[in-house]
């Protein structure tokens, strides 16, 4: 079963995403960008996708994207940004910083499942 990493400071948001994905993936979790970096480092070869909250205290989703870009993780792991801030500037910033896709909150089950599957297939086809 493929591993994915859910990064969100709100436990309820992590639990919602976990419910949507637990039947298809082994789900790892982190509460902020710093913890996500540590979890990713320990599981880099196994994590097939990251679902990342944009705004978190301590270390944001953008901080994680900067670290992922620096370490080359974005070359082999899709990152799907999730946010309630879905203005054009925020969506553009997510893509400019290296996100593969963007999901607006509130999330729905089918959108999350479809976007995760598509991102994994696009990045890991033929691997």
PDB file of N, CA, C and O in Angstrom, residues 46-91:
ATOM      1  N   UNK A  46       9.350   6.024   0.304  1.00  0.00           N
ATOM      2  CA  UNK A  46       8.040   5.382   0.372  1.00  0.00           C
ATOM      3  C   UNK A  46       6.869   6.351   0.145  1.00  0.00           C
ATOM      4  O   UNK A  46       5.799   5.921  -0.271  1.00  0.00           O
ATOM      5  N   UNK A  47       7.038   7.625   0.457  1.00  0.00           N
ATOM      6  CA  UNK A  47       5.931   8.575   0.333  1.00  0.00           C
ATOM      7  C   UNK A  47       5.689   8.880  -1.139  1.00  0.00           C
ATOM      8  O   UNK A  47       6.584   9.332  -1.847  1.00  0.00           O
ATOM      9  N   UNK A  48       4.461   8.640  -1.576  1.00  0.00           N
ATOM     10  CA  UNK A  48       4.101   8.825  -2.978  1.00  0.00           C
ATOM     11  C   UNK A  48       3.409  10.155  -3.247  1.00  0.00           C
ATOM     12  O   UNK A  48       3.309  10.575  -4.404  1.00  0.00           O
ATOM     13  N   UNK A  49       2.907  10.832  -2.189  1.00  0.00           N
ATOM     14  CA  UNK A  49       2.259  12.143  -2.351  1.00  0.00           C
ATOM     15  C   UNK A  49       2.143  12.810  -0.996  1.00  0.00           C
ATOM     16  O   UNK A  49       2.136  12.145   0.049  1.00  0.00           O
ATOM     17  N   UNK A  50       2.049  14.143  -1.017  1.00  0.00           N
ATOM     18  CA  UNK A  50       1.870  14.947   0.191  1.00  0.00           C
ATOM     19  C   UNK A  50       0.629  15.818   0.001  1.00  0.00           C
ATOM     20  O   UNK A  50       0.472  16.452  -1.045  1.00  0.00           O
ATOM     21  N   UNK A  51      -0.234  15.828   1.019  1.00  0.00           N
ATOM     22  CA  UNK A  51      -1.359  16.761   1.056  1.00  0.00           C
ATOM     23  C   UNK A  51      -0.998  17.784   2.110  1.00  0.00           C
ATOM     24  O   UNK A  51      -0.781  17.436   3.274  1.00  0.00           O
ATOM     25  N   UNK A  52      -0.914  19.047   1.722  1.00  0.00           N
ATOM     26  CA  UNK A  52      -0.265  20.069   2.527  1.00  0.00           C
ATOM     27  C   UNK A  52      -1.140  21.288   2.759  1.00  0.00           C
ATOM     28  O   UNK A  52      -1.565  21.944   1.802  1.00  0.00           O
ATOM     29  N   UNK A  53      -1.408  21.596   4.023  1.00  0.00           N
ATOM     30  CA  UNK A  53      -2.115  22.831   4.375  1.00  0.00           C
ATOM     31  C   UNK A  53      -1.179  24.000   4.081  1.00  0.00           C
ATOM     32  O   UNK A  53       0.024  23.931   4.339  1.00  0.00           O
ATOM     33  N   UNK A  54      -1.729  25.068   3.564  1.00  0.00           N
ATOM     34  CA  UNK A  54      -0.912  26.234   3.218  1.00  0.00           C
ATOM     35  C   UNK A  54      -0.494  27.021   4.451  1.00  0.00           C
ATOM     36  O   UNK A  54       0.675  27.376   4.615  1.00  0.00           O
ATOM     37  N   UNK A  55      -1.452  27.304   5.341  1.00  0.00           N
ATOM     38  CA  UNK A  55      -1.201  28.195   6.473  1.00  0.00           C
ATOM     39  C   UNK A  55      -1.212  27.399   7.772  1.00  0.00           C
ATOM     40  O   UNK A  55      -2.231  26.819   8.148  1.00  0.00           O
ATOM     41  N   UNK A  56      -0.050  27.385   8.434  1.00  0.00           N
ATOM     42  CA  UNK A  56       0.094  26.707   9.722  1.00  0.00           C
ATOM     43  C   UNK A  56       1.039  27.520  10.589  1.00  0.00           C
ATOM     44  O   UNK A  56       1.971  28.132  10.066  1.00  0.00           O
ATOM     45  N   UNK A  57       0.816  27.512  11.902  1.00  0.00           N
ATOM     46  CA  UNK A  57       1.777  28.183  12.780  1.00  0.00           C
ATOM     47  C   UNK A  57       3.092  27.397  12.812  1.00  0.00           C
ATOM     48  O   UNK A  57       3.138  26.260  12.354  1.00  0.00           O
ATOM     49  N   UNK A  58       4.094  27.969  13.308  1.00  0.00           N
ATOM     50  CA  UNK A  58       5.441  27.394  13.419  1.00  0.00           C
ATOM     51  C   UNK A  58       6.117  27.343  12.057  1.00  0.00           C
ATOM     52  O   UNK A  58       7.102  28.010  11.830  1.00  0.00           O
ATOM     53  N   UNK A  59       5.578  26.565  11.134  1.00  0.00           N
ATOM     54  CA  UNK A  59       6.182  26.403   9.817  1.00  0.00           C
ATOM     55  C   UNK A  59       5.067  26.116   8.812  1.00  0.00           C
ATOM     56  O   UNK A  59       4.345  25.132   8.950  1.00  0.00           O
ATOM     57  N   UNK A  60       4.938  26.952   7.803  1.00  0.00           N
ATOM     58  CA  UNK A  60       3.824  26.864   6.856  1.00  0.00           C
ATOM     59  C   UNK A  60       4.052  25.800   5.790  1.00  0.00           C
ATOM     60  O   UNK A  60       5.139  25.233   5.651  1.00  0.00           O
ATOM     61  N   UNK A  61       3.015  25.603   5.004  1.00  0.00           N
ATOM     62  CA  UNK A  61       3.132  24.727   3.852  1.00  0.00           C
ATOM     63  C   UNK A  61       4.153  25.250   2.857  1.00  0.00           C
ATOM     64  O   UNK A  61       4.874  24.485   2.224  1.00  0.00           O
ATOM     65  N   UNK A  62       4.249  26.570   2.743  1.00  0.00           N
ATOM     66  CA  UNK A  62       5.234  27.166   1.838  1.00  0.00           C
ATOM     67  C   UNK A  62       6.662  26.910   2.325  1.00  0.00           C
ATOM     68  O   UNK A  62       7.572  26.734   1.521  1.00  0.00           O
ATOM     69  N   UNK A  63       6.845  26.864   3.652  1.00  0.00           N
ATOM     70  CA  UNK A  63       8.164  26.515   4.202  1.00  0.00           C
ATOM     71  C   UNK A  63       8.538  25.083   3.816  1.00  0.00           C
ATOM     72  O   UNK A  63       9.678  24.798   3.451  1.00  0.00           O
ATOM     73  N   UNK A  64       7.549  24.187   3.911  1.00  0.00           N
ATOM     74  CA  UNK A  64       7.805  22.802   3.501  1.00  0.00           C
ATOM     75  C   UNK A  64       8.161  22.744   2.019  1.00  0.00           C
ATOM     76  O   UNK A  64       9.103  22.050   1.627  1.00  0.00           O
ATOM     77  N   UNK A  65       7.411  23.464   1.186  1.00  0.00           N
ATOM     78  CA  UNK A  65       7.699  23.460  -0.253  1.00  0.00           C
ATOM     79  C   UNK A  65       9.111  23.965  -0.541  1.00  0.00           C
ATOM     80  O   UNK A  65       9.809  23.418  -1.399  1.00  0.00           O
ATOM     81  N   UNK A  66       9.549  24.995   0.175  1.00  0.00           N
ATOM     82  CA  UNK A  66      10.910  25.517  -0.021  1.00  0.00           C
ATOM     83  C   UNK A  66      11.952  24.463   0.314  1.00  0.00           C
ATOM     84  O   UNK A  66      12.920  24.271  -0.430  1.00  0.00           O
ATOM     85  N   UNK A  67      11.759  23.755   1.420  1.00  0.00           N
ATOM     86  CA  UNK A  67      12.689  22.691   1.810  1.00  0.00           C
ATOM     87  C   UNK A  67      12.641  21.540   0.808  1.00  0.00           C
ATOM     88  O   UNK A  67      13.680  20.993   0.417  1.00  0.00           O
ATOM     89  N   UNK A  68      11.434  21.177   0.373  1.00  0.00           N
ATOM     90  CA  UNK A  68      11.279  20.084  -0.591  1.00  0.00           C
ATOM     91  C   UNK A  68      11.960  20.423  -1.914  1.00  0.00           C
ATOM     92  O   UNK A  68      12.610  19.573  -2.531  1.00  0.00           O
ATOM     93  N   UNK A  69      11.835  21.666  -2.337  1.00  0.00           N
ATOM     94  CA  UNK A  69      12.493  22.111  -3.569  1.00  0.00           C
ATOM     95  C   UNK A  69      14.011  22.057  -3.410  1.00  0.00           C
ATOM     96  O   UNK A  69      14.725  21.561  -4.279  1.00  0.00           O
ATOM     97  N   UNK A  70      14.504  22.534  -2.275  1.00  0.00           N
ATOM     98  CA  UNK A  70      15.944  22.556  -1.992  1.00  0.00           C
ATOM     99  C   UNK A  70      16.538  21.149  -2.019  1.00  0.00           C
ATOM    100  O   UNK A  70      17.632  20.931  -2.528  1.00  0.00           O
ATOM    101  N   UNK A  71      15.799  20.172  -1.480  1.00  0.00           N
ATOM    102  CA  UNK A  71      16.288  18.790  -1.394  1.00  0.00           C
ATOM    103  C   UNK A  71      15.951  17.956  -2.628  1.00  0.00           C
ATOM    104  O   UNK A  71      16.312  16.784  -2.691  1.00  0.00           O
ATOM    105  N   UNK A  72      15.240  18.535  -3.588  1.00  0.00           N
ATOM    106  CA  UNK A  72      14.899  17.807  -4.799  1.00  0.00           C
ATOM    107  C   UNK A  72      13.711  16.867  -4.653  1.00  0.00           C
ATOM    108  O   UNK A  72      13.429  16.070  -5.539  1.00  0.00           O
ATOM    109  N   UNK A  73      12.988  16.955  -3.554  1.00  0.00           N
ATOM    110  CA  UNK A  73      11.852  16.055  -3.320  1.00  0.00           C
ATOM    111  C   UNK A  73      10.717  16.306  -4.299  1.00  0.00           C
ATOM    112  O   UNK A  73       9.975  15.383  -4.637  1.00  0.00           O
ATOM    113  N   UNK A  74      10.564  17.540  -4.756  1.00  0.00           N
ATOM    114  CA  UNK A  74       9.471  17.861  -5.666  1.00  0.00           C
ATOM    115  C   UNK A  74       9.664  17.215  -7.038  1.00  0.00           C
ATOM    116  O   UNK A  74       8.726  17.136  -7.821  1.00  0.00           O
ATOM    117  N   UNK A  75      10.880  16.739  -7.310  1.00  0.00           N
ATOM    118  CA  UNK A  75      11.146  16.058  -8.575  1.00  0.00           C
ATOM    119  C   UNK A  75      10.476  14.692  -8.641  1.00  0.00           C
ATOM    120  O   UNK A  75      10.205  14.191  -9.723  1.00  0.00           O
ATOM    121  N   UNK A  76      10.217  14.095  -7.475  1.00  0.00           N
ATOM    122  CA  UNK A  76       9.653  12.741  -7.470  1.00  0.00           C
ATOM    123  C   UNK A  76       8.433  12.566  -6.569  1.00  0.00           C
ATOM    124  O   UNK A  76       7.900  11.456  -6.456  1.00  0.00           O
ATOM    125  N   UNK A  77       7.977  13.644  -5.944  1.00  0.00           N
ATOM    126  CA  UNK A  77       6.819  13.536  -5.057  1.00  0.00           C
ATOM    127  C   UNK A  77       5.858  14.695  -5.294  1.00  0.00           C
ATOM    128  O   UNK A  77       6.218  15.851  -5.095  1.00  0.00           O
ATOM    129  N   UNK A  78       4.631  14.393  -5.703  1.00  0.00           N
ATOM    130  CA  UNK A  78       3.651  15.456  -5.890  1.00  0.00           C
ATOM    131  C   UNK A  78       3.161  16.007  -4.553  1.00  0.00           C
ATOM    132  O   UNK A  78       3.027  15.259  -3.577  1.00  0.00           O
ATOM    133  N   UNK A  79       2.926  17.310  -4.523  1.00  0.00           N
ATOM    134  CA  UNK A  79       2.406  17.980  -3.329  1.00  0.00           C
ATOM    135  C   UNK A  79       1.104  18.677  -3.717  1.00  0.00           C
ATOM    136  O   UNK A  79       1.084  19.507  -4.626  1.00  0.00           O
ATOM    137  N   UNK A  80       0.043  18.319  -2.996  1.00  0.00           N
ATOM    138  CA  UNK A  80      -1.270  18.919  -3.234  1.00  0.00           C
ATOM    139  C   UNK A  80      -1.550  19.881  -2.088  1.00  0.00           C
ATOM    140  O   UNK A  80      -1.655  19.471  -0.934  1.00  0.00           O
ATOM    141  N   UNK A  81      -1.622  21.156  -2.397  1.00  0.00           N
ATOM    142  CA  UNK A  81      -1.873  22.194  -1.396  1.00  0.00           C
ATOM    143  C   UNK A  81      -3.365  22.262  -1.116  1.00  0.00           C
ATOM    144  O   UNK A  81      -4.177  22.161  -2.034  1.00  0.00           O
ATOM    145  N   UNK A  82      -3.716  22.451   0.166  1.00  0.00           N
ATOM    146  CA  UNK A  82      -5.107  22.574   0.594  1.00  0.00           C
ATOM    147  C   UNK A  82      -5.230  23.869   1.383  1.00  0.00           C
ATOM    148  O   UNK A  82      -4.422  24.150   2.265  1.00  0.00           O
ATOM    149  N   UNK A  83      -6.286  24.664   1.067  1.00  0.00           N
ATOM    150  CA  UNK A  83      -6.456  25.921   1.780  1.00  0.00           C
ATOM    151  C   UNK A  83      -7.875  26.446   1.642  1.00  0.00           C
ATOM    152  O   UNK A  83      -8.556  26.170   0.652  1.00  0.00           O
ATOM    153  N   UNK A  84      -8.287  27.218   2.637  1.00  0.00           N
ATOM    154  CA  UNK A  84      -9.552  27.949   2.526  1.00  0.00           C
ATOM    155  C   UNK A  84      -9.336  29.234   1.732  1.00  0.00           C
ATOM    156  O   UNK A  84     -10.277  29.784   1.193  1.00  0.00           O
ATOM    157  N   UNK A  85      -8.101  29.695   1.671  1.00  0.00           N
ATOM    158  CA  UNK A  85      -7.775  30.893   0.901  1.00  0.00           C
ATOM    159  C   UNK A  85      -7.589  30.469  -0.549  1.00  0.00           C
ATOM    160  O   UNK A  85      -6.536  29.967  -0.932  1.00  0.00           O
ATOM    161  N   UNK A  86      -8.618  30.647  -1.346  1.00  0.00           N
ATOM    162  CA  UNK A  86      -8.564  30.168  -2.723  1.00  0.00           C
ATOM    163  C   UNK A  86      -8.597  31.315  -3.726  1.00  0.00           C
ATOM    164  O   UNK A  86      -9.022  31.153  -4.862  1.00  0.00           O
ATOM    165  N   UNK A  87      -8.133  32.477  -3.280  1.00  0.00           N
ATOM    166  CA  UNK A  87      -8.008  33.595  -4.201  1.00  0.00           C
ATOM    167  C   UNK A  87      -6.956  33.302  -5.249  1.00  0.00           C
ATOM    168  O   UNK A  87      -6.069  32.468  -5.051  1.00  0.00           O
ATOM    169  N   UNK A  88      -7.046  33.991  -6.360  1.00  0.00           N
ATOM    170  CA  UNK A  88      -6.128  33.758  -7.473  1.00  0.00           C
ATOM    171  C   UNK A  88      -4.663  33.878  -7.049  1.00  0.00           C
ATOM    172  O   UNK A  88      -3.822  33.075  -7.443  1.00  0.00           O
ATOM    173  N   UNK A  89      -4.341  34.857  -6.223  1.00  0.00           N
ATOM    174  CA  UNK A  89      -2.956  35.059  -5.788  1.00  0.00           C
ATOM    175  C   UNK A  89      -2.457  33.878  -4.963  1.00  0.00           C
ATOM    176  O   UNK A  89      -1.310  33.439  -5.123  1.00  0.00           O
ATOM    177  N   UNK A  90      -3.298  33.343  -4.094  1.00  0.00           N
ATOM    178  CA  UNK A  90      -2.893  32.206  -3.258  1.00  0.00           C
ATOM    179  C   UNK A  90      -2.683  30.943  -4.085  1.00  0.00           C
ATOM    180  O   UNK A  90      -1.722  30.206  -3.874  1.00  0.00           O
ATOM    181  N   UNK A  91      -3.581  30.703  -5.004  1.00  0.00           N
ATOM    182  CA  UNK A  91      -3.453  29.519  -5.863  1.00  0.00           C
ATOM    183  C   UNK A  91      -2.196  29.643  -6.719  1.00  0.00           C
ATOM    184  O   UNK A  91      -1.409  28.696  -6.832  1.00  0.00           O
TER     185      UNK A  91
END
